[in-house]
Tab-separated table of C-alpha atoms (C1' of nucleotides) in Angstrom:
chain	number	residue	atom	x	y	z
G	1	MET	CA	-30.331	-13.313	0.998
G	2	TYR	CA	-29.172	-10.717	3.452
G	3	LYS	CA	-31.796	-11.986	5.798
G	4	SER	CA	-29.972	-15.102	6.901
G	5	GLY	CA	-26.538	-13.553	7.141
G	6	PHE	CA	-23.454	-13.923	5.014
G	7	GLN	CA	-22.312	-17.299	6.230
G	8	ALA	CA	-25.710	-18.923	6.231
G	9	ALA	CA	-26.583	-17.650	2.761
G	10	SER	CA	-25.460	-20.470	0.547
G	11	LEU	CA	-23.893	-19.720	-2.786
G	12	ASP	CA	-26.408	-21.934	-4.562
G	13	ASN	CA	-29.201	-19.892	-3.041
G	14	ILE	CA	-27.623	-16.568	-3.904
G	15	LEU	CA	-26.947	-17.710	-7.427
G	16	SER	CA	-30.435	-19.008	-8.130
G	17	ASN	CA	-31.990	-15.852	-6.677
G	18	ALA	CA	-29.818	-13.703	-8.890
G	19	ASN	CA	-30.244	-15.932	-11.939
G	20	VAL	CA	-26.524	-16.349	-12.217
G	21	THR	CA	-24.545	-19.534	-12.473
G	22	LYS	CA	-21.580	-20.559	-10.446
G	23	GLY	CA	-19.245	-20.309	-13.390
G	24	ALA	CA	-20.175	-16.673	-13.918
G	25	LEU	CA	-19.608	-15.823	-10.281
G	26	TYR	CA	-16.247	-17.493	-10.002
G	27	HIS	CA	-15.174	-15.842	-13.210
G	28	HIS	CA	-15.491	-12.454	-11.532
G	29	PHE	CA	-14.749	-13.288	-7.906
G	30	GLY	CA	-12.160	-15.633	-6.533
G	31	SER	CA	-14.199	-16.712	-3.535
G	32	LYS	CA	-17.358	-16.103	-1.548
G	33	GLN	CA	-15.314	-13.855	0.702
G	34	GLU	CA	-14.311	-11.617	-2.206
G	35	LEU	CA	-17.937	-11.316	-3.186
G	36	GLY	CA	-18.757	-10.219	0.333
G	37	TYR	CA	-15.996	-7.627	0.284
G	38	ALA	CA	-17.362	-6.232	-2.964
G	39	VAL	CA	-20.834	-5.967	-1.476
G	40	VAL	CA	-19.427	-3.930	1.394
G	41	ASP	CA	-17.332	-1.650	-0.803
G	42	GLU	CA	-19.769	-1.079	-3.616
G	43	LEU	CA	-23.229	-1.407	-2.142
G	44	ILE	CA	-23.233	-0.821	1.592
G	45	ARG	CA	-20.583	1.883	1.597
G	46	GLU	CA	-22.220	3.690	-1.295
G	47	HIS	CA	-25.558	3.615	0.449
G	48	ILE	CA	-24.199	5.081	3.653
G	49	LEU	CA	-22.271	7.785	1.838
G	50	ASN	CA	-25.270	8.748	-0.249
G	51	ARG	CA	-27.747	8.791	2.533
G	52	TRP	CA	-25.739	10.236	5.370
G	53	VAL	CA	-22.628	11.956	4.119
G	54	ARG	CA	-23.355	13.506	0.737
G	55	SER	CA	-26.863	14.449	1.744
G	56	LEU	CA	-25.577	16.232	4.855
G	57	GLU	CA	-23.041	18.188	2.841
G	58	LYS	CA	-25.879	19.914	1.067
G	59	ALA	CA	-28.030	20.459	4.144
G	60	GLU	CA	-28.401	23.969	5.372
G	61	ASN	CA	-28.722	22.870	8.988
G	62	PRO	CA	-27.126	19.583	10.083
G	63	ILE	CA	-29.710	18.896	12.753
G	64	ASP	CA	-32.604	19.421	10.408
G	65	GLY	CA	-30.790	17.269	7.885
G	66	LEU	CA	-30.336	14.397	10.333
G	67	LEU	CA	-33.953	14.649	11.465
G	68	ALA	CA	-35.115	14.508	7.877
G	69	ILE	CA	-33.101	11.377	7.124
G	70	LEU	CA	-34.444	9.822	10.283
G	71	ARG	CA	-38.024	10.598	9.350
G	72	ALA	CA	-37.583	9.141	5.879
G	73	LYS	CA	-35.946	5.996	7.206
G	74	GLU	CA	-38.380	3.707	5.438
G	75	PRO	CA	-38.560	3.961	1.703
G	76	HIS	CA	-35.318	2.647	0.381
G	77	PRO	CA	-35.229	-0.391	-1.882
G	78	GLY	CA	-33.551	-3.409	-0.368
G	79	PHE	CA	-33.267	-1.923	3.103
G	80	ASP	CA	-36.173	-3.563	4.864
G	81	GLN	CA	-36.888	-2.244	8.334
G	82	ARG	CA	-37.559	-5.702	9.697
G	83	LEU	CA	-34.193	-6.989	8.564
G	84	GLY	CA	-32.196	-4.264	10.272
G	85	CYS	CA	-29.287	-2.297	8.889
G	86	PRO	CA	-27.138	-4.313	6.475
G	87	LEU	CA	-24.000	-2.541	7.627
G	88	ASN	CA	-24.543	-3.441	11.242
G	89	ASN	CA	-25.793	-6.920	10.414
G	90	LEU	CA	-22.634	-7.762	8.546
G	91	ALA	CA	-20.450	-6.107	11.133
G	92	GLN	CA	-22.004	-8.078	13.959
G	93	GLU	CA	-21.663	-11.332	12.121
G	94	MET	CA	-18.303	-11.082	10.419
G	95	SER	CA	-16.146	-8.686	12.413
G	96	PRO	CA	-14.998	-11.187	14.993
G	97	LEU	CA	-14.360	-13.822	12.350
G	98	ASP	CA	-12.719	-12.100	9.423
G	99	GLU	CA	-10.316	-9.228	9.745
G	100	GLY	CA	-10.835	-8.227	6.120
G	101	PHE	CA	-14.508	-7.695	6.725
G	102	ARG	CA	-13.842	-5.916	9.987
G	103	LYS	CA	-11.456	-3.423	8.440
G	104	ARG	CA	-13.769	-2.622	5.565
G	105	LEU	CA	-16.819	-2.211	7.772
G	106	GLU	CA	-14.855	-0.167	10.275
G	107	GLY	CA	-13.855	2.104	7.422
G	108	VAL	CA	-17.472	2.652	6.454
G	109	PHE	CA	-18.395	3.424	10.032
G	110	ARG	CA	-15.535	5.903	10.193
G	111	GLU	CA	-16.602	7.713	7.047
G	112	TRP	CA	-20.130	7.859	8.368
G	113	ARG	CA	-18.992	9.235	11.697
G	114	GLN	CA	-16.697	11.791	10.092
G	115	GLY	CA	-19.484	12.920	7.793
G	116	ILE	CA	-21.811	13.619	10.677
G	117	ALA	CA	-19.088	15.191	12.789
G	118	LYS	CA	-18.097	17.487	9.941
G	119	ALA	CA	-21.678	18.574	9.438
G	120	LEU	CA	-22.012	19.281	13.154
G	121	ARG	CA	-18.805	21.295	13.100
G	122	ARG	CA	-20.145	23.357	10.222
G	123	GLY	CA	-23.319	23.811	12.219
G	124	GLN	CA	-21.263	25.133	15.098
G	125	GLU	CA	-19.531	27.657	12.867
G	126	ARG	CA	-22.922	28.853	11.734
G	127	GLY	CA	-24.211	29.038	15.280
G	128	GLN	CA	-26.804	26.309	14.705
G	129	VAL	CA	-25.200	23.769	17.010
G	130	ARG	CA	-24.190	24.366	20.603
G	131	SER	CA	-20.506	25.164	20.829
G	132	ASP	CA	-19.949	22.933	23.849
G	133	VAL	CA	-20.883	19.861	21.800
G	134	ASP	CA	-18.044	17.507	20.870
G	135	PRO	CA	-18.862	16.686	17.234
G	136	LEU	CA	-17.108	13.331	17.150
G	137	GLU	CA	-18.591	12.202	20.420
G	138	SER	CA	-22.060	13.220	19.348
G	139	ALA	CA	-21.655	11.495	15.999
G	140	ASP	CA	-20.565	8.281	17.673
G	141	PHE	CA	-23.398	8.357	20.129
G	142	PHE	CA	-25.948	9.157	17.461
G	143	ILE	CA	-24.828	6.297	15.244
G	144	ALA	CA	-24.742	3.912	18.181
G	145	ALA	CA	-28.216	4.880	19.304
G	146	LEU	CA	-29.552	4.597	15.778
G	147	GLU	CA	-28.040	1.191	15.136
G	148	GLY	CA	-29.231	-0.012	18.501
G	149	SER	CA	-32.728	1.197	17.711
G	150	LEU	CA	-32.730	-0.676	14.436
G	151	SER	CA	-31.499	-3.789	16.187
G	152	LEU	CA	-34.222	-3.699	18.785
G	153	ALA	CA	-36.867	-2.976	16.166
G	154	LYS	CA	-35.676	-5.891	14.076
G	155	ASN	CA	-36.062	-8.165	17.048
G	156	ALA	CA	-39.285	-6.807	18.483
G	157	GLN	CA	-41.326	-6.700	15.278
G	158	ASP	CA	-43.254	-4.105	17.211
G	159	THR	CA	-43.441	-0.543	15.958
G	160	ASP	CA	-43.801	0.813	19.491
G	161	VAL	CA	-40.217	0.062	20.395
G	162	PHE	CA	-38.858	1.733	17.305
G	163	ASP	CA	-41.146	4.719	17.728
G	164	ASN	CA	-39.893	5.162	21.286
G	165	CYS	CA	-36.328	4.968	20.110
G	166	LYS	CA	-36.930	7.394	17.282
G	167	ALA	CA	-38.460	9.828	19.739
G	168	GLY	CA	-35.388	9.499	21.909
G	169	LEU	CA	-33.101	10.070	18.954
G	170	ALA	CA	-35.022	13.101	17.803
G	171	SER	CA	-34.960	14.704	21.220
G	172	TYR	CA	-31.258	13.996	21.511
G	173	LEU	CA	-30.662	15.795	18.228
G	174	LYS	CA	-32.811	18.723	19.250
G	175	GLY	CA	-30.787	18.992	22.426
G	176	LEU	CA	-27.728	19.751	20.318
G	177	ARG	CA	-29.251	22.916	18.912
G	178	THR	CA	-28.109	26.261	20.093
G	179	PRO	CA	-30.761	27.296	22.640
G	180	GLY	CA	-33.343	29.534	21.063
G	181	SER	CA	-32.474	28.674	17.461
G	182	SER	CA	-35.871	27.510	16.185
X	1	MET	CA	-17.910	-20.513	20.699
X	2	TYR	CA	-20.215	-17.554	21.016
X	3	LYS	CA	-17.766	-15.692	18.923
X	4	SER	CA	-18.708	-17.209	15.595
X	5	GLY	CA	-22.451	-17.154	16.132
X	6	PHE	CA	-24.920	-19.923	16.752
X	7	GLN	CA	-25.183	-21.295	13.252
X	8	ALA	CA	-21.501	-21.190	12.493
X	9	ALA	CA	-20.548	-22.821	15.776
X	10	SER	CA	-20.434	-26.474	14.873
X	11	LEU	CA	-21.578	-29.053	17.378
X	12	ASP	CA	-18.284	-30.884	17.129
X	13	ASN	CA	-16.507	-27.701	18.095
X	14	ILE	CA	-18.838	-26.910	20.963
X	15	LEU	CA	-18.563	-30.450	22.247
X	16	SER	CA	-14.808	-30.639	22.148
X	17	ASN	CA	-14.504	-27.253	23.841
X	18	ALA	CA	-16.833	-28.368	26.605
X	19	ASN	CA	-15.287	-31.832	26.882
X	20	VAL	CA	-18.650	-33.429	26.237
X	21	THR	CA	-19.502	-36.054	23.691
X	22	LYS	CA	-22.316	-36.026	21.221
X	23	GLY	CA	-24.099	-38.862	22.943
X	24	ALA	CA	-24.249	-36.900	26.182
X	25	LEU	CA	-25.601	-33.822	24.479
X	26	TYR	CA	-28.319	-35.585	22.545
X	27	HIS	CA	-29.308	-37.431	25.682
X	28	HIS	CA	-30.307	-34.111	27.257
X	29	PHE	CA	-31.338	-32.042	24.252
X	30	GLY	CA	-33.295	-33.130	21.229
X	31	SER	CA	-31.504	-30.852	18.798
X	32	LYS	CA	-29.031	-28.039	18.431
X	33	GLN	CA	-31.971	-25.647	18.422
X	34	GLU	CA	-33.141	-26.872	21.829
X	35	LEU	CA	-29.660	-26.347	23.182
X	36	GLY	CA	-29.747	-22.790	21.890
X	37	TYR	CA	-33.115	-22.164	23.516
X	38	ALA	CA	-31.758	-23.419	26.817
X	39	VAL	CA	-28.785	-21.071	26.564
X	40	VAL	CA	-31.156	-18.157	26.107
X	41	ASP	CA	-33.474	-19.137	28.930
X	42	GLU	CA	-30.947	-20.204	31.489
X	43	LEU	CA	-27.796	-18.230	30.797
X	44	ILE	CA	-28.532	-15.060	28.877
X	45	ARG	CA	-31.851	-14.295	30.547
X	46	GLU	CA	-30.419	-14.947	33.990
X	47	HIS	CA	-27.505	-12.664	33.296
X	48	ILE	CA	-29.708	-9.787	32.202
X	49	LEU	CA	-32.061	-10.199	35.127
X	50	ASN	CA	-29.214	-10.330	37.617
X	51	ARG	CA	-27.314	-7.444	36.250
X	52	TRP	CA	-30.064	-5.066	35.270
X	53	VAL	CA	-33.329	-5.964	36.909
X	54	ARG	CA	-32.626	-7.438	40.333
X	55	SER	CA	-29.749	-5.049	40.931
X	56	LEU	CA	-31.953	-2.045	40.129
X	57	GLU	CA	-34.644	-3.213	42.521
X	58	LYS	CA	-32.232	-2.719	45.366
X	59	ALA	CA	-30.826	0.582	44.150
X	60	GLU	CA	-31.697	3.655	46.080
X	61	ASN	CA	-31.598	5.883	43.023
X	62	PRO	CA	-32.281	4.339	39.590
X	63	ILE	CA	-30.035	6.739	37.736
X	64	ASP	CA	-27.108	6.151	40.043
X	65	GLY	CA	-27.812	2.443	39.732
X	66	LEU	CA	-27.724	2.524	35.951
X	67	LEU	CA	-24.574	4.619	35.945
X	68	ALA	CA	-22.904	2.152	38.277
X	69	ILE	CA	-23.753	-0.822	36.079
X	70	LEU	CA	-22.477	1.088	33.097
X	71	ARG	CA	-19.202	1.906	34.779
X	72	ALA	CA	-18.688	-1.711	35.806
X	73	LYS	CA	-19.486	-3.008	32.341
X	74	GLU	CA	-16.227	-4.899	32.057
X	75	PRO	CA	-15.537	-7.535	34.624
X	76	HIS	CA	-18.003	-10.300	34.001
X	77	PRO	CA	-16.860	-13.784	33.086
X	78	GLY	CA	-17.792	-14.903	29.608
X	79	PHE	CA	-18.981	-11.479	28.511
X	80	ASP	CA	-16.020	-10.204	26.573
X	81	GLN	CA	-16.229	-6.602	25.470
X	82	ARG	CA	-14.783	-7.370	22.071
X	83	LEU	CA	-17.401	-9.977	21.365
X	84	GLY	CA	-20.339	-7.715	22.065
X	85	CYS	CA	-23.470	-8.519	24.008
X	86	PRO	CA	-24.529	-12.169	23.692
X	87	LEU	CA	-28.196	-11.218	23.859
X	88	ASN	CA	-27.947	-8.813	20.973
X	89	ASN	CA	-25.594	-11.071	19.032
X	90	LEU	CA	-28.038	-13.934	19.120
X	91	ALA	CA	-30.984	-11.682	18.426
X	92	GLN	CA	-29.348	-10.190	15.359
X	93	GLU	CA	-28.438	-13.558	13.989
X	94	MET	CA	-31.423	-15.718	14.779
X	95	SER	CA	-34.481	-13.493	15.042
X	96	PRO	CA	-35.187	-13.310	11.338
X	97	LEU	CA	-34.609	-17.034	10.917
X	98	ASP	CA	-36.229	-18.774	13.852
X	99	GLU	CA	-39.405	-17.590	15.484
X	100	GLY	CA	-38.687	-19.625	18.612
X	101	PHE	CA	-35.459	-17.750	19.160
X	102	ARG	CA	-37.091	-14.431	18.358
X	103	LYS	CA	-39.878	-14.887	20.895
X	104	ARG	CA	-37.509	-15.930	23.655
X	105	LEU	CA	-35.083	-13.102	22.989
X	106	GLU	CA	-37.912	-10.611	22.691
X	107	GLY	CA	-39.118	-11.779	26.089
X	108	VAL	CA	-35.735	-11.117	27.624
X	109	PHE	CA	-35.630	-7.647	26.083
X	110	ARG	CA	-39.087	-6.966	27.446
X	111	GLU	CA	-38.165	-7.999	30.973
X	112	TRP	CA	-35.077	-5.833	30.762
X	113	ARG	CA	-37.052	-2.856	29.536
X	114	GLN	CA	-39.730	-3.299	32.159
X	115	GLY	CA	-37.125	-3.565	34.883
X	116	ILE	CA	-35.575	-0.255	33.913
X	117	ALA	CA	-38.928	1.423	33.386
X	118	LYS	CA	-40.132	0.274	36.788
X	119	ALA	CA	-37.008	1.618	38.453
X	120	LEU	CA	-37.442	4.940	36.684
X	121	ARG	CA	-41.062	5.101	37.800
X	122	ARG	CA	-40.003	4.499	41.372
X	123	GLY	CA	-37.455	7.234	40.929
X	124	GLN	CA	-40.211	9.564	39.795
X	125	GLU	CA	-42.270	8.788	42.883
X	126	ARG	CA	-39.286	9.651	44.996
X	127	GLY	CA	-38.643	12.841	43.087
X	128	GLN	CA	-35.289	11.613	41.751
X	129	VAL	CA	-36.366	11.425	38.122
X	130	ARG	CA	-38.023	14.187	36.151
X	131	SER	CA	-41.767	13.698	36.092
X	132	ASP	CA	-42.064	14.546	32.386
X	133	VAL	CA	-39.962	11.501	31.495
X	134	ASP	CA	-41.796	8.585	29.886
X	135	PRO	CA	-40.233	5.589	31.678
X	136	LEU	CA	-40.859	3.071	28.926
X	137	GLU	CA	-39.615	5.383	26.200
X	138	SER	CA	-36.487	6.178	28.158
X	139	ALA	CA	-35.871	2.521	28.920
X	140	ASP	CA	-36.174	1.618	25.239
X	141	PHE	CA	-33.878	4.384	24.158
X	142	PHE	CA	-31.325	3.598	26.827
X	143	ILE	CA	-31.196	-0.080	25.885
X	144	ALA	CA	-30.996	0.756	22.214
X	145	ALA	CA	-28.176	3.219	22.738
X	146	LEU	CA	-26.317	0.777	24.950
X	147	GLU	CA	-26.628	-2.123	22.535
X	148	GLY	CA	-25.630	0.119	19.672
X	149	SER	CA	-22.584	1.271	21.604
X	150	LEU	CA	-21.530	-2.307	22.258
X	151	SER	CA	-22.016	-3.127	18.597
X	152	LEU	CA	-19.854	-0.267	17.436
X	153	ALA	CA	-17.211	-1.063	20.020
X	154	LYS	CA	-17.155	-4.689	18.951
X	155	ASN	CA	-16.525	-3.606	15.407
X	156	ALA	CA	-14.104	-0.782	16.001
X	157	GLN	CA	-11.731	-2.532	18.428
X	158	ASP	CA	-10.989	1.012	19.419
X	159	THR	CA	-11.700	2.162	22.941
X	160	ASP	CA	-12.294	5.735	21.795
X	161	VAL	CA	-15.571	4.906	20.145
X	162	PHE	CA	-16.909	3.109	23.161
X	163	ASP	CA	-15.711	5.845	25.496
X	164	ASN	CA	-17.539	8.420	23.407
X	165	CYS	CA	-20.685	6.345	23.486
X	166	LYS	CA	-20.429	5.766	27.202
X	167	ALA	CA	-20.077	9.491	27.718
X	168	GLY	CA	-23.198	10.024	25.639
X	169	LEU	CA	-25.088	7.413	27.615
X	170	ALA	CA	-24.024	8.868	30.923
X	171	SER	CA	-25.050	12.372	29.963
X	172	TYR	CA	-28.367	11.062	28.701
X	173	LEU	CA	-28.990	9.416	32.064
X	174	LYS	CA	-27.987	12.522	33.957
X	175	GLY	CA	-30.447	14.484	31.865
X	176	LEU	CA	-33.242	12.381	33.329
X	177	ARG	CA	-32.554	13.589	36.845
X	178	THR	CA	-34.821	16.097	38.487
X	179	PRO	CA	-32.991	19.417	38.065
X	180	GLY	CA	-31.031	20.280	41.167
X	181	SER	CA	-31.086	16.795	42.682
X	182	SER	CA	-27.389	16.076	43.199
Q	1	DA	C1'	-27.177	-62.107	41.115
Q	2	DT	C1'	-30.068	-60.611	37.474
Q	3	DA	C1'	-32.799	-57.565	34.884
Q	4	DC	C1'	-33.407	-53.149	33.333
Q	5	DA	C1'	-33.184	-48.308	32.711
Q	6	DT	C1'	-30.398	-44.231	32.656
Q	7	DG	C1'	-26.212	-41.788	31.259
Q	8	DC	C1'	-22.780	-41.509	28.148
Q	9	DA	C1'	-19.309	-42.776	24.231
Q	10	DT	C1'	-18.256	-43.955	19.209
Q	11	DA	C1'	-18.928	-44.835	14.474
Q	12	DC	C1'	-21.520	-43.788	10.912
Q	13	DT	C1'	-24.886	-41.435	7.332
Q	14	DG	C1'	-27.379	-38.460	4.160
Q	15	DG	C1'	-27.391	-33.980	2.835
Q	16	DT	C1'	-25.305	-29.511	2.064
Q	17	DT	C1'	-21.437	-26.420	1.370
Q	18	DG	C1'	-17.682	-23.771	-1.028
Q	19	DG	C1'	-14.876	-24.611	-4.613
Q	20	DT	C1'	-13.027	-26.699	-9.155
Q	21	DA	C1'	-12.462	-29.012	-13.671
Q	22	DT	C1'	-14.078	-29.072	-17.901
Q	23	DG	C1'	-16.946	-27.883	-21.541
Q	24	DT	C1'	-19.553	-24.368	-24.432
Q	25	DT	C1'	-20.760	-19.897	-26.311
Q	26	DA	C1'	-20.091	-15.016	-27.311
Q	27	DT	C1'	-16.906	-11.171	-28.667
Q	28	DG	C1'	-13.602	-8.587	-30.867
Q	29	DG	C1'	-9.274	-7.801	-33.316
Q	30	DA	C1'	-6.395	-8.901	-37.574
T	1	DT	C1'	-13.027	-15.527	-41.921
T	2	DC	C1'	-10.407	-17.190	-38.288
T	3	DC	C1'	-8.836	-17.558	-33.890
T	4	DA	C1'	-7.765	-16.225	-29.181
T	5	DT	C1'	-9.666	-14.918	-25.186
T	6	DA	C1'	-13.181	-13.544	-22.204
T	7	DA	C1'	-17.687	-14.813	-20.383
T	8	DC	C1'	-20.463	-18.062	-18.957
T	9	DA	C1'	-22.608	-22.941	-17.967
T	10	DT	C1'	-22.592	-27.804	-15.927
T	11	DA	C1'	-21.108	-31.678	-13.527
T	12	DC	C1'	-18.604	-33.020	-10.071
T	13	DC	C1'	-15.768	-33.346	-5.448
T	14	DA	C1'	-13.869	-33.366	-0.822
T	15	DA	C1'	-15.030	-31.454	3.614
T	16	DC	C1'	-18.164	-30.656	6.920
T	17	DC	C1'	-22.522	-30.543	9.169
T	18	DA	C1'	-26.563	-32.081	12.325
T	19	DG	C1'	-28.395	-35.994	13.601
T	20	DT	C1'	-28.711	-41.294	14.501
T	21	DA	C1'	-27.748	-46.142	15.529
T	22	DT	C1'	-25.524	-48.877	18.332
T	23	DG	C1'	-22.745	-50.259	22.062
T	24	DC	C1'	-21.130	-49.983	26.814
T	25	DA	C1'	-20.921	-48.803	31.405
T	26	DT	C1'	-23.074	-47.825	35.938
T	27	DG	C1'	-26.593	-47.765	39.396
T	28	DT	C1'	-30.750	-49.642	41.475
T	29	DA	C1'	-34.736	-52.481	42.545
T	30	DT	C1'	-36.141	-57.131	43.131
DNA sequence: ATACATGCATACTGGTTGGTATGTTATGGA
DNA sequence: TCCATAACATACCAACCAGTATGCATGTAT
């Protein structure tokens, strides 16, 4: 139940949905908190790395790569558009309350950011990305704008808002290209 | 306690922090939910309207107005930077769970968006904003990027991230200006 | 002064939560 | 085959939650 948030999702609910009993859970995890940490480390982090970092390492052009991920933003199991981004959801909820969560989630954000920045830097070396672009700054802004777009879309339930935001994101990315390169 | 979220903030806690007893609360509100609705309608909505809509109506140049609000984003009582934006916090938490919350919060977002779009349109009439800009699209993207920036900053506890995002936001806004106008 | 409603305080309740104690089954080594 | 341990299941508990019942002031109209 990553619809109602971590705190509001009761263990009994989680357990019955997963067809697991409480004994089994507490045999593997010491507390609900530990379970949450494992979800961050093994599910959310893996998803971000797969989708944004590893995929960009193979891309020939970072900007085309980012645009492609953006376009394909729908079809991923368990990542419903109307429920927002699990990484940001958890971060918003738990960061002010639990330093362990905050540190883990911050780490994921940092890996994400570094992955994009690295790809942009490679793009600069290849002459695909404008040389006056600060890769880290652009990565931060891109992630912020994307997460914000997902947040608004989650709230609005209206595709218009998200389409507008996606258009804005796409044109931001295109503005990073070296002028005249496609 | 708008640090722990609406659900996690227990009534007993809220009441003791406000030096109010349960009898007094339930004399004025029928439920915790009603109290939450009132907070949205009378505190959060008012704040957004004051800061973003009414202030832009008076501005001579919408882009300068937005930049000024952005620069002054700190000193407002009750709106701690490290706790994020109350509007977005509540929206993230409650929108998927309570349609009443969602509708109210969506309304606030819509008024915000319309306020910015209207200001941009006025700027276009005055030749301050590029005429090929879609005001609604730009307003959506700006709000999304801003909320995303606040989210990341809340999580990172690191001013660098927010500074990067603010720089991105500012340069986005400046890109909306009519070329050669200031 | 009395009657009555409004505004507030306090004590309590039924239900839910994370967590635990204890019991049962499966597994694998000797 | 036997037994120790890991893997699970079930029943229970104390703490906490939103909400309520009841009591007590205070103000006001008659």
